[in-house]
Amino acid sequence: MSVTPAMLAVALGQSAPEPGSVAEQQWDMWIDDAEMLIEARRVLLGLEAPDAAKLDYVVRESVVSHIKRPDDATQVTIAVDDGSSSKSYKSSKGRIDILDEWWALLGLVESSGAFSIDMAGPGYGVHLAWCSLNFGATYCSCGVDIAGYPIFEGGEP
């Protein structure tokens, strides 16, 4: 199944745009844009095509999000004589954007990166006996989490 403007209208809780209208053409274009972004990333990573239901979900949600916030304007004010009307928008990138969690849902995430290699070398994670972590704290008091070796509380480089 592929995403259609009618499906987007249901997700938005409004009626679908008239067939052939500019709004329908925009929605079709944005659907194509989302599918193109996903396919380009899939090819770049050399992975298999994602599950069709997940693909439809991500395309639908990314386009609906873009329809709700089409540009990066945060507030638009129209003033005529003594009256004015303002509309505030949440921040947007002004284009189709696929969130990181959607990339993960599709399985289109890079498996390696700058932090996949232990840059601290051997001995990383060896805390001093009196480090706060050894007593149930959620933070390190000896500095291993910063430098890879104890730098506080009597630790030596």
PDB file of C-alpha atoms in Angstrom:
ATOM      1  CA  MET A   1       0.000   0.000   0.000  1.00  0.00           C
ATOM      2  CA  SER A   2       1.242   3.464  -0.787  1.00  0.00           C
ATOM      3  CA  VAL A   3       0.459   6.731   0.968  1.00  0.00           C
ATOM      4  CA  THR A   4      -2.162   8.903  -0.752  1.00  0.00           C
ATOM      5  CA  PRO A   5      -3.472  12.425  -0.142  1.00  0.00           C
ATOM      6  CA  ALA A   6      -6.701  10.835   1.141  1.00  0.00           C
ATOM      7  CA  MET A   7      -4.730   8.965   3.828  1.00  0.00           C
ATOM      8  CA  LEU A   8      -3.004  12.209   4.811  1.00  0.00           C
ATOM      9  CA  ALA A   9      -6.384  13.916   5.139  1.00  0.00           C
ATOM     10  CA  VAL A  10      -7.611  11.172   7.473  1.00  0.00           C
ATOM     11  CA  ALA A  11      -4.447  11.535   9.597  1.00  0.00           C
ATOM     12  CA  LEU A  12      -5.016  15.287   9.732  1.00  0.00           C
ATOM     13  CA  GLY A  13      -8.720  14.917  10.512  1.00  0.00           C
ATOM     14  CA  GLN A  14      -9.842  17.006   7.569  1.00  0.00           C
ATOM     15  CA  SER A  15     -11.320  16.487   4.144  1.00  0.00           C
ATOM     16  CA  ALA A  16      -9.036  15.591   1.281  1.00  0.00           C
ATOM     17  CA  PRO A  17      -8.120  18.302  -1.206  1.00  0.00           C
ATOM     18  CA  GLU A  18     -10.015  18.367  -4.478  1.00  0.00           C
ATOM     19  CA  PRO A  19      -8.556  16.098  -7.166  1.00  0.00           C
ATOM     20  CA  GLY A  20      -6.166  18.054  -9.366  1.00  0.00           C
ATOM     21  CA  SER A  21      -5.994  21.002  -6.970  1.00  0.00           C
ATOM     22  CA  VAL A  22      -2.714  22.649  -6.037  1.00  0.00           C
ATOM     23  CA  ALA A  23      -3.019  21.291  -2.492  1.00  0.00           C
ATOM     24  CA  GLU A  24      -3.347  17.725  -3.766  1.00  0.00           C
ATOM     25  CA  GLN A  25      -0.380  18.233  -6.095  1.00  0.00           C
ATOM     26  CA  GLN A  26       1.684  19.556  -3.182  1.00  0.00           C
ATOM     27  CA  TRP A  27       0.784  16.593  -1.000  1.00  0.00           C
ATOM     28  CA  ASP A  28       1.673  14.159  -3.818  1.00  0.00           C
ATOM     29  CA  MET A  29       4.998  15.948  -4.311  1.00  0.00           C
ATOM     30  CA  TRP A  30       5.791  15.780  -0.582  1.00  0.00           C
ATOM     31  CA  ILE A  31       4.929  12.062  -0.535  1.00  0.00           C
ATOM     32  CA  ASP A  32       7.346  11.541  -3.430  1.00  0.00           C
ATOM     33  CA  ASP A  33       9.990  13.621  -1.609  1.00  0.00           C
ATOM     34  CA  ALA A  34       9.733  11.505   1.551  1.00  0.00           C
ATOM     35  CA  GLU A  35       9.950   8.277  -0.454  1.00  0.00           C
ATOM     36  CA  MET A  36      12.959   9.647  -2.366  1.00  0.00           C
ATOM     37  CA  LEU A  37      14.785  10.563   0.864  1.00  0.00           C
ATOM     38  CA  ILE A  38      14.197   7.100   2.293  1.00  0.00           C
ATOM     39  CA  GLU A  39      15.283   5.340  -0.902  1.00  0.00           C
ATOM     40  CA  ALA A  40      18.417   7.500  -1.190  1.00  0.00           C
ATOM     41  CA  ARG A  41      19.442   6.623   2.357  1.00  0.00           C
ATOM     42  CA  ARG A  42      18.694   2.938   1.803  1.00  0.00           C
ATOM     43  CA  VAL A  43      20.929   2.892  -1.278  1.00  0.00           C
ATOM     44  CA  LEU A  44      23.671   4.873   0.494  1.00  0.00           C
ATOM     45  CA  LEU A  45      23.749   2.377   3.367  1.00  0.00           C
ATOM     46  CA  GLY A  46      23.404  -0.621   1.039  1.00  0.00           C
ATOM     47  CA  LEU A  47      20.505  -2.081   3.016  1.00  0.00           C
ATOM     48  CA  GLU A  48      17.369  -3.975   2.036  1.00  0.00           C
ATOM     49  CA  ALA A  49      14.075  -2.167   1.505  1.00  0.00           C
ATOM     50  CA  PRO A  50      12.203  -1.614   4.773  1.00  0.00           C
ATOM     51  CA  ASP A  51       8.878  -3.239   5.630  1.00  0.00           C
ATOM     52  CA  ALA A  52       6.040  -1.661   3.596  1.00  0.00           C
ATOM     53  CA  ALA A  53       3.873  -0.882   6.652  1.00  0.00           C
ATOM     54  CA  LYS A  54       6.761   0.878   8.404  1.00  0.00           C
ATOM     55  CA  LEU A  55       7.630   2.745   5.210  1.00  0.00           C
ATOM     56  CA  ASP A  56       4.035   3.961   4.832  1.00  0.00           C
ATOM     57  CA  TYR A  57       3.965   5.046   8.473  1.00  0.00           C
ATOM     58  CA  VAL A  58       7.151   7.105   8.177  1.00  0.00           C
ATOM     59  CA  VAL A  59       6.104   8.692   4.875  1.00  0.00           C
ATOM     60  CA  ARG A  60       2.648   9.511   6.240  1.00  0.00           C
ATOM     61  CA  GLU A  61       3.927  10.976   9.522  1.00  0.00           C
ATOM     62  CA  SER A  62       6.694  13.026   7.909  1.00  0.00           C
ATOM     63  CA  VAL A  63       4.337  14.514   5.327  1.00  0.00           C
ATOM     64  CA  VAL A  64       1.586  15.197   7.890  1.00  0.00           C
ATOM     65  CA  SER A  65       4.165  16.957  10.056  1.00  0.00           C
ATOM     66  CA  HIS A  66       5.209  19.055   7.064  1.00  0.00           C
ATOM     67  CA  ILE A  67       1.599  19.895   6.182  1.00  0.00           C
ATOM     68  CA  LYS A  68       1.015  21.099   9.748  1.00  0.00           C
ATOM     69  CA  ARG A  69       4.190  23.237   9.688  1.00  0.00           C
ATOM     70  CA  PRO A  70       5.049  23.989   6.063  1.00  0.00           C
ATOM     71  CA  ASP A  71       7.682  26.649   6.626  1.00  0.00           C
ATOM     72  CA  ASP A  72      10.078  27.902   9.236  1.00  0.00           C
ATOM     73  CA  ALA A  73       7.959  30.924  10.177  1.00  0.00           C
ATOM     74  CA  THR A  74       7.238  31.106  13.874  1.00  0.00           C
ATOM     75  CA  GLN A  75       4.551  33.787  13.773  1.00  0.00           C
ATOM     76  CA  VAL A  76       2.593  35.426  10.998  1.00  0.00           C
ATOM     77  CA  THR A  77       0.619  38.607  11.672  1.00  0.00           C
ATOM     78  CA  ILE A  78      -1.840  40.206   9.267  1.00  0.00           C
ATOM     79  CA  ALA A  79      -2.992  43.723  10.120  1.00  0.00           C
ATOM     80  CA  VAL A  80      -5.727  45.686   8.394  1.00  0.00           C
ATOM     81  CA  ASP A  81      -6.565  49.137   9.717  1.00  0.00           C
ATOM     82  CA  ASP A  82      -7.135  48.738  13.470  1.00  0.00           C
ATOM     83  CA  GLY A  83      -7.534  44.952  13.453  1.00  0.00           C
ATOM     84  CA  SER A  84      -4.921  42.238  13.266  1.00  0.00           C
ATOM     85  CA  SER A  85      -4.761  38.478  13.244  1.00  0.00           C
ATOM     86  CA  SER A  86      -1.778  36.377  14.308  1.00  0.00           C
ATOM     87  CA  LYS A  87      -0.983  32.730  13.801  1.00  0.00           C
ATOM     88  CA  SER A  88       1.916  31.034  15.569  1.00  0.00           C
ATOM     89  CA  TYR A  89       3.673  27.991  14.186  1.00  0.00           C
ATOM     90  CA  LYS A  90       6.012  25.578  15.865  1.00  0.00           C
ATOM     91  CA  SER A  91       9.506  25.571  14.453  1.00  0.00           C
ATOM     92  CA  SER A  92       9.949  23.688  11.208  1.00  0.00           C
ATOM     93  CA  LYS A  93      12.793  23.054   8.809  1.00  0.00           C
ATOM     94  CA  GLY A  94      10.623  24.178   5.908  1.00  0.00           C
ATOM     95  CA  ARG A  95      11.033  20.832   4.115  1.00  0.00           C
ATOM     96  CA  ILE A  96      10.231  17.158   4.564  1.00  0.00           C
ATOM     97  CA  ASP A  97      12.131  15.950   7.619  1.00  0.00           C
ATOM     98  CA  ILE A  98      12.455  12.363   8.800  1.00  0.00           C
ATOM     99  CA  LEU A  99      13.167  12.069  12.512  1.00  0.00           C
ATOM    100  CA  ASP A 100      15.981   9.905  13.861  1.00  0.00           C
ATOM    101  CA  GLU A 101      13.546   7.525  15.538  1.00  0.00           C
ATOM    102  CA  TRP A 102      11.796   7.007  12.186  1.00  0.00           C
ATOM    103  CA  TRP A 103      15.128   6.152  10.534  1.00  0.00           C
ATOM    104  CA  ALA A 104      15.676   3.630  13.335  1.00  0.00           C
ATOM    105  CA  LEU A 105      12.173   2.192  12.829  1.00  0.00           C
ATOM    106  CA  LEU A 106      12.993   1.662   9.163  1.00  0.00           C
ATOM    107  CA  GLY A 107      16.346   0.097  10.068  1.00  0.00           C
ATOM    108  CA  LEU A 108      18.173   2.745   8.038  1.00  0.00           C
ATOM    109  CA  VAL A 109      20.743   3.825  10.590  1.00  0.00           C
ATOM    110  CA  GLU A 110      24.488   3.696  10.239  1.00  0.00           C
ATOM    111  CA  SER A 111      26.019   0.974  12.336  1.00  0.00           C
ATOM    112  CA  SER A 112      29.388   2.642  12.746  1.00  0.00           C
ATOM    113  CA  GLY A 113      30.455   6.126  13.576  1.00  0.00           C
ATOM    114  CA  ALA A 114      32.899   8.239  15.491  1.00  0.00           C
ATOM    115  CA  PHE A 115      31.920   6.754  18.842  1.00  0.00           C
ATOM    116  CA  SER A 116      31.837   3.099  17.871  1.00  0.00           C
ATOM    117  CA  ILE A 117      35.584   2.831  18.547  1.00  0.00           C
ATOM    118  CA  ASP A 118      36.980   3.020  22.053  1.00  0.00           C
ATOM    119  CA  MET A 119      39.151   6.118  21.815  1.00  0.00           C
ATOM    120  CA  ALA A 120      40.321   5.962  25.447  1.00  0.00           C
ATOM    121  CA  GLY A 121      42.334   2.789  25.066  1.00  0.00           C
ATOM    122  CA  PRO A 122      42.723  -0.039  27.538  1.00  0.00           C
ATOM    123  CA  GLY A 123      41.847   0.624  31.148  1.00  0.00           C
ATOM    124  CA  TYR A 124      38.856   2.794  30.315  1.00  0.00           C
ATOM    125  CA  GLY A 125      36.194   2.312  32.903  1.00  0.00           C
ATOM    126  CA  VAL A 126      38.493   1.283  35.766  1.00  0.00           C
ATOM    127  CA  HIS A 127      37.186   3.506  38.540  1.00  0.00           C
ATOM    128  CA  LEU A 128      38.947   4.076  41.842  1.00  0.00           C
ATOM    129  CA  ALA A 129      37.689   1.957  44.714  1.00  0.00           C
ATOM    130  CA  TRP A 130      36.205   5.031  46.391  1.00  0.00           C
ATOM    131  CA  CYS A 131      34.527   6.412  43.220  1.00  0.00           C
ATOM    132  CA  SER A 132      30.898   7.374  43.747  1.00  0.00           C
ATOM    133  CA  LEU A 133      29.788   4.855  41.095  1.00  0.00           C
ATOM    134  CA  ASN A 134      30.993   2.006  43.310  1.00  0.00           C
ATOM    135  CA  PHE A 135      28.621   3.192  46.039  1.00  0.00           C
ATOM    136  CA  GLY A 136      25.495   3.333  43.857  1.00  0.00           C
ATOM    137  CA  ALA A 137      25.713   6.917  42.580  1.00  0.00           C
ATOM    138  CA  THR A 138      24.720   7.786  39.016  1.00  0.00           C
ATOM    139  CA  TYR A 139      27.840   9.888  38.441  1.00  0.00           C
ATOM    140  CA  CYS A 140      31.593   9.311  38.476  1.00  0.00           C
ATOM    141  CA  SER A 141      33.630  11.230  41.060  1.00  0.00           C
ATOM    142  CA  CYS A 142      37.104  10.034  40.030  1.00  0.00           C
ATOM    143  CA  GLY A 143      37.065  11.345  36.432  1.00  0.00           C
ATOM    144  CA  VAL A 144      37.224   8.109  34.426  1.00  0.00           C
ATOM    145  CA  ASP A 145      34.087   9.106  32.530  1.00  0.00           C
ATOM    146  CA  ILE A 146      35.890  12.277  31.354  1.00  0.00           C
ATOM    147  CA  ALA A 147      39.459  11.192  30.639  1.00  0.00           C
ATOM    148  CA  GLY A 148      39.350   7.407  30.507  1.00  0.00           C
ATOM    149  CA  TYR A 149      41.465   7.129  33.653  1.00  0.00           C
ATOM    150  CA  PRO A 150      41.137   8.526  37.189  1.00  0.00           C
ATOM    151  CA  ILE A 151      42.060  12.228  37.297  1.00  0.00           C
ATOM    152  CA  PHE A 152      40.383  13.240  40.583  1.00  0.00           C
ATOM    153  CA  GLU A 153      40.553  11.936  44.157  1.00  0.00           C
ATOM    154  CA  GLY A 154      44.170  10.838  44.035  1.00  0.00           C
ATOM    155  CA  GLY A 155      44.133   9.244  40.608  1.00  0.00           C
ATOM    156  CA  GLU A 156      47.288   9.486  38.462  1.00  0.00           C
ATOM    157  CA  PRO A 157      47.428   9.911  34.674  1.00  0.00           C
TER     158      PRO A 157
END
